[in-house]
Short mmCIF file of C-alpha atoms in Angstrom, two decimals:
data_model
loop_
_atom_site.label_atom_id
_atom_site.label_comp_id
_atom_site.label_asym_id
_atom_site.label_seq_id
_atom_site.Cartn_x
_atom_site.Cartn_y
_atom_site.Cartn_z
CA UNK A 1 57.00 137.04 -84.28
CA UNK A 2 59.82 139.51 -83.75
CA UNK A 3 63.58 139.63 -83.36
CA UNK A 4 64.82 138.37 -79.93
CA UNK A 5 61.53 136.58 -79.21
CA UNK A 6 61.79 133.39 -77.14
CA UNK A 7 59.75 130.38 -78.28
CA UNK A 8 59.40 126.89 -76.84
CA UNK A 9 58.13 123.54 -78.04
CA UNK A 10 58.51 120.06 -76.46
CA UNK A 11 61.23 121.15 -74.04
CA UNK A 12 63.15 123.06 -76.71
CA UNK A 13 63.61 126.82 -76.31
CA UNK A 14 64.82 128.91 -79.23
CA UNK A 15 65.52 132.60 -79.68
CA UNK A 16 64.96 134.45 -82.94
CA UNK A 17 68.10 136.39 -83.84
CA UNK A 18 67.04 137.86 -87.17
CA UNK A 19 64.36 137.36 -89.86
CA UNK A 20 64.95 137.44 -93.63
CA UNK A 21 62.77 136.31 -96.55
CA UNK A 22 60.36 134.12 -94.55
CA UNK A 23 63.29 132.49 -92.79
CA UNK A 24 64.44 133.06 -89.23
CA UNK A 25 67.94 132.69 -87.85
CA UNK A 26 67.47 130.98 -84.47
CA UNK A 27 69.60 129.52 -81.71
CA UNK A 28 68.76 126.64 -79.40
CA UNK A 29 69.01 128.27 -75.95
CA UNK A 30 69.36 124.93 -74.13
CA UNK A 31 72.04 123.24 -76.26
CA UNK A 32 73.52 126.61 -77.30
CA UNK A 33 74.95 125.43 -80.61
CA UNK A 34 75.66 127.82 -83.48
CA UNK A 35 72.57 129.57 -84.95
CA UNK A 36 70.77 128.01 -87.92
CA UNK A 37 68.13 129.12 -90.44
CA UNK A 38 64.59 127.76 -90.28
CA UNK A 39 61.39 128.42 -92.24
CA UNK A 40 59.02 130.68 -90.29
CA UNK A 41 56.11 128.33 -91.03
CA UNK A 42 57.79 125.64 -88.93
CA UNK A 43 57.65 127.95 -85.91
CA UNK A 44 53.85 128.08 -85.83
CA UNK A 45 53.75 125.15 -83.39
CA UNK A 46 55.97 127.04 -80.91
CA UNK A 47 54.52 129.07 -78.06
CA UNK A 48 55.98 132.23 -76.45
CA UNK A 49 58.44 131.88 -73.58
CA UNK A 50 60.08 134.37 -71.21
CA UNK A 51 63.63 134.95 -70.01
CA UNK A 52 62.90 133.86 -66.45
CA UNK A 53 61.69 130.46 -67.61
CA UNK A 54 64.83 130.08 -69.74
CA UNK A 55 67.07 130.81 -66.75
CA UNK A 56 65.27 128.25 -64.59
CA UNK A 57 65.49 125.49 -67.21
CA UNK A 58 69.13 126.21 -68.13
CA UNK A 59 70.21 126.64 -64.47
CA UNK A 60 71.92 129.93 -65.30
CA UNK A 61 72.09 133.19 -63.35
CA UNK A 62 72.30 136.75 -64.66
CA UNK A 63 73.75 139.58 -62.58
CA UNK A 64 73.59 143.33 -62.27
CA UNK A 65 76.89 144.29 -63.87
CA UNK A 66 77.33 147.27 -61.53
CA UNK A 67 77.28 144.93 -58.52
CA UNK A 68 80.13 142.76 -59.83
CA UNK A 69 83.73 143.36 -58.82
CA UNK A 70 86.15 145.13 -61.15
CA UNK A 71 87.88 141.91 -62.24
CA UNK A 72 84.60 140.28 -63.29
CA UNK A 73 83.50 143.41 -65.15
CA UNK A 74 86.83 143.54 -66.97
CA UNK A 75 86.50 139.90 -68.06
CA UNK A 76 82.91 140.47 -69.22
CA UNK A 77 83.86 143.49 -71.36
CA UNK A 78 86.87 141.65 -72.78
CA UNK A 79 84.83 138.59 -73.76
CA UNK A 80 82.05 140.71 -75.23
CA UNK A 81 84.59 142.80 -77.11
CA UNK A 82 86.07 139.81 -78.93
CA UNK A 83 82.67 138.45 -80.00
CA UNK A 84 81.15 141.81 -80.97
CA UNK A 85 82.42 141.66 -84.59
CA UNK A 86 80.87 138.19 -84.91
CA UNK A 87 77.50 139.46 -83.68
CA UNK A 88 77.34 142.02 -86.50
CA UNK A 89 78.09 139.29 -89.08
CA UNK A 90 76.01 136.56 -87.43
CA UNK A 91 73.84 136.05 -90.54
CA UNK A 92 76.84 135.79 -92.89
CA UNK A 93 78.47 132.42 -92.30
CA UNK A 94 81.44 133.00 -94.62
CA UNK A 95 82.47 136.34 -93.07
CA UNK A 96 81.74 134.99 -89.61
CA UNK A 97 84.12 132.06 -90.06
CA UNK A 98 86.91 134.33 -91.35
CA UNK A 99 86.42 136.70 -88.41
CA UNK A 100 86.33 133.81 -85.96
CA UNK A 101 89.65 132.48 -87.22
CA UNK A 102 91.33 135.90 -87.05
CA UNK A 103 89.97 136.68 -83.57
CA UNK A 104 91.14 133.29 -82.28
CA UNK A 105 94.68 133.95 -83.49
CA UNK A 106 94.82 137.57 -82.28
CA UNK A 107 93.53 136.77 -78.79
CA UNK A 108 95.18 133.35 -78.44
CA UNK A 109 91.95 131.53 -77.61
CA UNK A 110 90.48 128.42 -79.20
CA UNK A 111 87.63 128.52 -81.68
CA UNK A 112 85.58 126.36 -79.32
CA UNK A 113 85.89 128.93 -76.52
CA UNK A 114 84.97 131.73 -78.91
CA UNK A 115 81.86 129.81 -80.05
CA UNK A 116 80.86 129.25 -76.43
CA UNK A 117 81.04 132.98 -75.62
CA UNK A 118 79.09 133.84 -78.78
CA UNK A 119 76.35 131.26 -78.30
CA UNK A 120 75.92 132.08 -74.60
CA UNK A 121 75.41 135.75 -75.40
CA UNK A 122 73.05 135.09 -78.32
CA UNK A 123 70.95 132.74 -76.20
CA UNK A 124 70.55 135.04 -73.18
CA UNK A 125 71.14 138.48 -74.76
CA UNK A 126 72.89 139.69 -71.61
CA UNK A 127 76.60 140.48 -71.20
CA UNK A 128 76.72 139.16 -67.63
CA UNK A 129 76.27 135.62 -68.93
CA UNK A 130 79.95 135.98 -69.90
CA UNK A 131 81.00 136.56 -66.28
CA UNK A 132 83.63 134.13 -64.93
CA UNK A 133 82.48 131.34 -62.68
CA UNK A 134 82.69 132.08 -59.00
CA UNK A 135 85.18 129.96 -57.11
CA UNK A 136 83.65 127.60 -54.58
CA UNK A 137 85.18 128.56 -51.26
CA UNK A 138 85.55 126.35 -48.21
CA UNK A 139 85.37 123.20 -50.30
CA UNK A 140 85.64 120.07 -48.19
CA UNK A 141 88.70 118.03 -49.12
CA UNK A 142 88.39 114.30 -49.61
CA UNK A 143 90.53 111.87 -47.61
CA UNK A 144 92.93 111.43 -50.54
CA UNK A 145 93.23 115.21 -51.02
CA UNK A 146 94.03 115.66 -47.32
CA UNK A 147 96.73 113.00 -47.64
CA UNK A 148 98.17 114.72 -50.70
CA UNK A 149 98.18 118.08 -48.94
CA UNK A 150 99.94 116.49 -45.95
CA UNK A 151 102.58 114.88 -48.19
CA UNK A 152 103.29 118.12 -50.04
CA UNK A 153 103.76 120.06 -46.80
CA UNK A 154 105.92 117.37 -45.17
CA UNK A 155 108.06 116.12 -48.05
CA UNK A 156 107.94 118.63 -50.91
CA UNK A 157 107.75 122.11 -49.37
CA UNK A 158 110.98 121.62 -47.39
CA UNK A 159 114.61 122.68 -47.66
CA UNK A 160 115.52 119.12 -48.68
CA UNK A 161 114.02 119.99 -52.07
CA UNK A 162 112.59 116.56 -52.78
CA UNK A 163 111.13 116.05 -56.22
CA UNK A 164 107.38 115.78 -56.63
CA UNK A 165 107.66 112.07 -57.41
CA UNK A 166 109.74 111.47 -54.27
CA UNK A 167 107.08 113.21 -52.18
CA UNK A 168 104.48 110.98 -53.85
CA UNK A 169 106.41 107.82 -52.93
CA UNK A 170 106.73 108.98 -49.32
CA UNK A 171 102.97 109.55 -49.24
CA UNK A 172 102.29 106.01 -50.47
CA UNK A 173 104.65 104.60 -47.86
CA UNK A 174 103.16 106.57 -44.96
CA UNK A 175 99.46 106.61 -45.85
CA UNK A 176 98.70 103.74 -48.22
CA UNK A 177 100.98 100.91 -47.08
CA UNK A 178 99.84 98.29 -44.55
CA UNK A 179 102.20 95.47 -43.52
CA UNK A 180 104.56 96.40 -46.35
CA UNK A 181 101.77 96.00 -48.90
CA UNK A 182 100.46 98.87 -50.99
CA UNK A 183 96.68 99.27 -50.86
CA UNK A 184 94.83 98.75 -54.12
CA UNK A 185 92.92 102.01 -53.71
CA UNK A 186 95.45 104.85 -53.80
CA UNK A 187 95.88 108.06 -55.83
CA UNK A 188 97.96 107.88 -58.98
CA UNK A 189 100.95 110.15 -59.49
CA UNK A 190 98.97 112.09 -62.09
CA UNK A 191 96.28 112.85 -59.50
CA UNK A 192 98.98 113.89 -57.04
CA UNK A 193 100.59 116.17 -59.63
CA UNK A 194 97.24 117.67 -60.59
CA UNK A 195 96.45 118.48 -56.94
CA UNK A 196 99.89 120.08 -56.57
CA UNK A 197 99.44 122.27 -59.65
CA UNK A 198 95.93 123.26 -58.60
CA UNK A 199 97.03 124.39 -55.13
CA UNK A 200 100.53 125.64 -55.97
CA UNK A 201 101.56 129.12 -54.83
CA UNK A 202 104.90 130.47 -55.98
CA UNK A 203 105.44 132.35 -52.73
CA UNK A 204 105.02 129.15 -50.69
CA UNK A 205 107.22 127.23 -53.12
CA UNK A 206 110.19 129.61 -52.96
CA UNK A 207 110.07 130.36 -49.23
CA UNK A 208 109.70 126.72 -48.15
CA UNK A 209 112.42 125.34 -50.44
CA UNK A 210 114.92 128.22 -50.68
CA UNK A 211 114.23 130.28 -47.57
CA UNK A 212 112.79 133.71 -46.93
CA UNK A 213 116.09 135.45 -47.70
CA UNK A 214 116.25 134.07 -51.25
CA UNK A 215 112.58 134.94 -51.79
CA UNK A 216 113.08 138.54 -50.61
CA UNK A 217 116.12 138.90 -52.84
CA UNK A 218 115.13 137.19 -56.08
CA UNK A 219 111.47 136.29 -56.32
CA UNK A 220 109.27 138.99 -54.82
CA UNK A 221 106.72 140.81 -57.05
CA UNK A 222 108.31 143.28 -59.50
CA UNK A 223 111.51 141.21 -59.48
CA UNK A 224 112.25 137.74 -60.83
CA UNK A 225 109.61 135.03 -61.17
CA UNK A 226 107.27 136.58 -58.60
CA UNK A 227 105.95 138.82 -61.35
CA UNK A 228 104.09 135.80 -62.77
CA UNK A 229 101.64 135.97 -59.89
CA UNK A 230 101.36 139.75 -59.57
CA UNK A 231 101.00 140.46 -63.31
CA UNK A 232 100.62 137.21 -65.27
CA UNK A 233 100.25 139.04 -68.58
CA UNK A 234 100.71 142.41 -70.27
CA UNK A 235 98.31 145.16 -69.21
CA UNK A 236 99.20 146.09 -65.61
CA UNK A 237 100.60 149.62 -65.56
CA UNK A 238 102.61 150.90 -62.59
CA UNK A 239 102.26 154.68 -62.24
CA UNK A 240 104.34 156.95 -60.06
CA UNK A 241 105.94 160.38 -59.93
CA UNK A 242 109.23 161.64 -58.57
CA UNK A 243 111.05 164.95 -58.39
CA UNK A 244 114.15 164.78 -60.57
CA UNK A 245 117.43 165.21 -58.73
CA UNK A 246 118.53 168.11 -60.94
CA UNK A 247 118.10 171.88 -60.80
CA UNK A 248 117.35 173.73 -64.03
CA UNK A 249 118.35 177.32 -64.71
CA UNK A 250 117.17 179.89 -67.22
CA UNK A 251 119.27 181.83 -69.73
CA UNK A 252 120.16 184.36 -67.04
CA UNK A 253 121.59 181.65 -64.81
CA UNK A 254 118.81 181.83 -62.23
CA UNK A 255 117.53 178.58 -60.74
CA UNK A 256 114.02 177.73 -61.96
CA UNK A 257 113.48 174.55 -59.96
CA UNK A 258 113.37 170.80 -60.30
CA UNK A 259 111.04 169.10 -62.83
CA UNK A 260 108.60 166.33 -61.92
CA UNK A 261 108.79 163.06 -63.85
CA UNK A 262 105.63 160.92 -64.06
CA UNK A 263 105.95 157.49 -65.69
CA UNK A 264 103.76 154.47 -66.45
CA UNK A 265 105.60 151.14 -66.80
CA UNK A 266 104.13 147.72 -67.60
CA UNK A 267 104.75 145.42 -64.63
CA UNK A 268 104.98 142.30 -66.79
CA UNK A 269 107.40 143.26 -69.56
CA UNK A 270 108.82 146.64 -68.53
CA UNK A 271 107.32 148.49 -71.52
CA UNK A 272 107.09 152.25 -70.96
CA UNK A 273 103.49 153.19 -71.74
CA UNK A 274 104.34 156.87 -71.53
CA UNK A 275 105.84 159.65 -69.44
CA UNK A 276 105.38 163.30 -68.57
CA UNK A 277 108.03 165.83 -67.55
CA UNK A 278 106.56 169.02 -66.14
CA UNK A 279 106.76 171.64 -63.40
CA UNK A 280 103.42 170.75 -61.85
CA UNK A 281 102.54 167.53 -60.06
CA UNK A 282 99.24 165.96 -59.03
CA UNK A 283 96.39 165.99 -61.52
CA UNK A 284 98.36 168.13 -64.02
CA UNK A 285 101.18 165.62 -64.36
CA UNK A 286 98.75 162.69 -64.59
CA UNK A 287 96.78 164.50 -67.31
CA UNK A 288 99.96 165.00 -69.32
CA UNK A 289 100.93 161.37 -68.75
CA UNK A 290 97.61 160.07 -70.10
CA UNK A 291 97.93 162.25 -73.20
CA UNK A 292 101.43 160.89 -73.75
CA UNK A 293 100.31 157.28 -73.28
CA UNK A 294 97.67 157.47 -76.05
CA UNK A 295 99.86 159.49 -78.42
CA UNK A 296 101.70 158.08 -81.43
CA UNK A 297 105.22 157.51 -80.10
CA UNK A 298 106.72 157.43 -83.59
CA UNK A 299 105.46 160.96 -84.31
CA UNK A 300 106.35 162.11 -80.80
CA UNK A 301 109.98 161.10 -81.23
CA UNK A 302 110.07 162.73 -84.66
CA UNK A 303 109.17 166.08 -83.08
CA UNK A 304 112.32 165.87 -80.95
CA UNK A 305 114.49 164.76 -83.86
CA UNK A 306 114.62 161.10 -82.82
CA UNK A 307 114.04 158.59 -85.60
CA UNK A 308 112.60 155.25 -84.51
CA UNK A 309 110.66 152.58 -86.36
CA UNK A 310 106.94 152.27 -85.75
CA UNK A 311 107.51 148.78 -84.33
CA UNK A 312 110.02 149.99 -81.73
CA UNK A 313 107.46 151.74 -79.50
CA UNK A 314 104.05 150.55 -80.53
CA UNK A 315 101.94 151.42 -77.49
CA UNK A 316 99.05 153.85 -78.07
CA UNK A 317 96.56 152.68 -75.44
CA UNK A 318 95.91 152.91 -71.70
CA UNK A 319 96.70 149.75 -69.66
CA UNK A 320 93.77 147.70 -68.42
CA UNK A 321 94.93 147.81 -64.78
CA UNK A 322 96.61 150.82 -63.21
CA UNK A 323 98.45 150.55 -59.89
CA UNK A 324 99.40 153.73 -58.04
CA UNK A 325 100.37 154.78 -54.54
CA UNK A 326 96.81 155.08 -53.13
CA UNK A 327 95.55 156.61 -56.37
CA UNK A 328 94.79 160.03 -54.87
CA UNK A 329 95.47 161.76 -58.19
CA UNK A 330 92.44 160.01 -59.65
CA UNK A 331 89.88 161.47 -57.24
CA UNK A 332 88.48 163.90 -59.78
CA UNK A 333 85.77 164.06 -62.40
CA UNK A 334 88.43 163.99 -65.13
CA UNK A 335 89.72 160.51 -64.34
CA UNK A 336 87.01 158.79 -62.32
CA UNK A 337 86.22 156.57 -65.32
CA UNK A 338 89.83 155.40 -65.67
CA UNK A 339 90.23 153.66 -62.32
CA UNK A 340 88.28 151.73 -59.70
CA UNK A 341 89.25 153.60 -56.55
CA UNK A 342 87.56 151.11 -54.24
CA UNK A 343 90.27 148.56 -55.00
CA UNK A 344 93.53 148.99 -53.11
CA UNK A 345 96.47 146.63 -53.50
CA UNK A 346 99.18 147.05 -50.89
CA UNK A 347 102.65 146.39 -52.28
CA UNK A 348 105.78 145.94 -50.19
CA UNK A 349 109.07 147.70 -50.87
CA UNK A 350 111.20 145.91 -53.40
CA UNK A 351 114.93 145.67 -53.94
CA UNK A 352 116.82 145.55 -57.21
CA UNK A 353 120.05 143.54 -57.27
CA UNK A 354 122.44 144.36 -60.09
CA UNK A 355 125.02 142.05 -61.61
CA UNK A 356 127.91 143.92 -59.99
CA UNK A 357 126.47 143.39 -56.53
CA UNK A 358 125.12 146.92 -56.03
CA UNK A 359 121.74 146.99 -54.30
CA UNK A 360 119.16 149.70 -54.63
CA UNK A 361 116.09 150.13 -52.44
CA UNK A 362 113.09 152.05 -53.72
CA UNK A 363 109.91 153.20 -52.06
CA UNK A 364 107.04 154.82 -53.96
CA UNK A 365 109.26 155.30 -56.97
CA UNK A 366 112.01 157.16 -55.06
CA UNK A 367 115.53 155.83 -54.41
CA UNK A 368 115.89 155.63 -50.64
CA UNK A 369 119.19 153.80 -50.23
CA UNK A 370 122.11 152.47 -52.25
CA UNK A 371 124.60 149.87 -51.06
#
């Protein structure tokens, strides 16, 4: 009887997590509750079991992590990262509970969700069990769902800007009323609202109700509320370089050239992760940028005689997602582990509108027109 052994008895499958003083810390792999201690003598009636049998009984599937897409891998590593401290203290209930409370607060997730991640991993001992569920595509809509979709398109997503409840009333009148009598079987407003929230797309909402011109001006990604869909949280870094519109000279008055500015900005909050100002572009500027991103900004500013508080520029880490113009600078052995080059997200040009009415168009980080 060893650590990580699977045992079964009367439809129950348990896994041994650790053994101490004739007691074993085990987890029920079917119910997947928190681990508990049990006397080793009580396990004599159990017989060995294998991982394949556990997967069949629990109706779970494990994957090859290298075959998953970048988003799924990122979620797996994030979920494993937040439960890793709990795994090391799994046999110490007091420390485990303190850690669990702190991790829940720091990562803004419930204790129940944290327990689920922990128990799933302990039961299957494979990180891919933490992969997000795959969305079921081409799901057949029920008759009520088709009616709700019809009502939203006809009465809500229009320039009349009807409220959601008004669209619901129109649906009842058109689809669930016979001879001026409302049918007993009809969706409630809460079901209608749930279907709307589940299928809502901000792009469709703004274009259908306010027009394409308002959407292009105020709500596209990188401007206004459209950012909620493109980057719903902190961690998406936008990288780009541009040649500064200034010529530098040396002490003799001879022109040296124009410096190249490379910057990484968070798409969600506008935080500057870091920058690099140099004479060389390409891989050299990106290398300097990455060094700047992970450096202590408080000490960096001190070198240049700028005094800032440590809380004023707290970033010292690389963003989880990096968006560049085709990412050609990353095709090298130095940075191949920093980016998934197979993923390409095409972004349209965007326009900034200032309070005084001036408009500025940019493309690939360069100002192309000012009105």
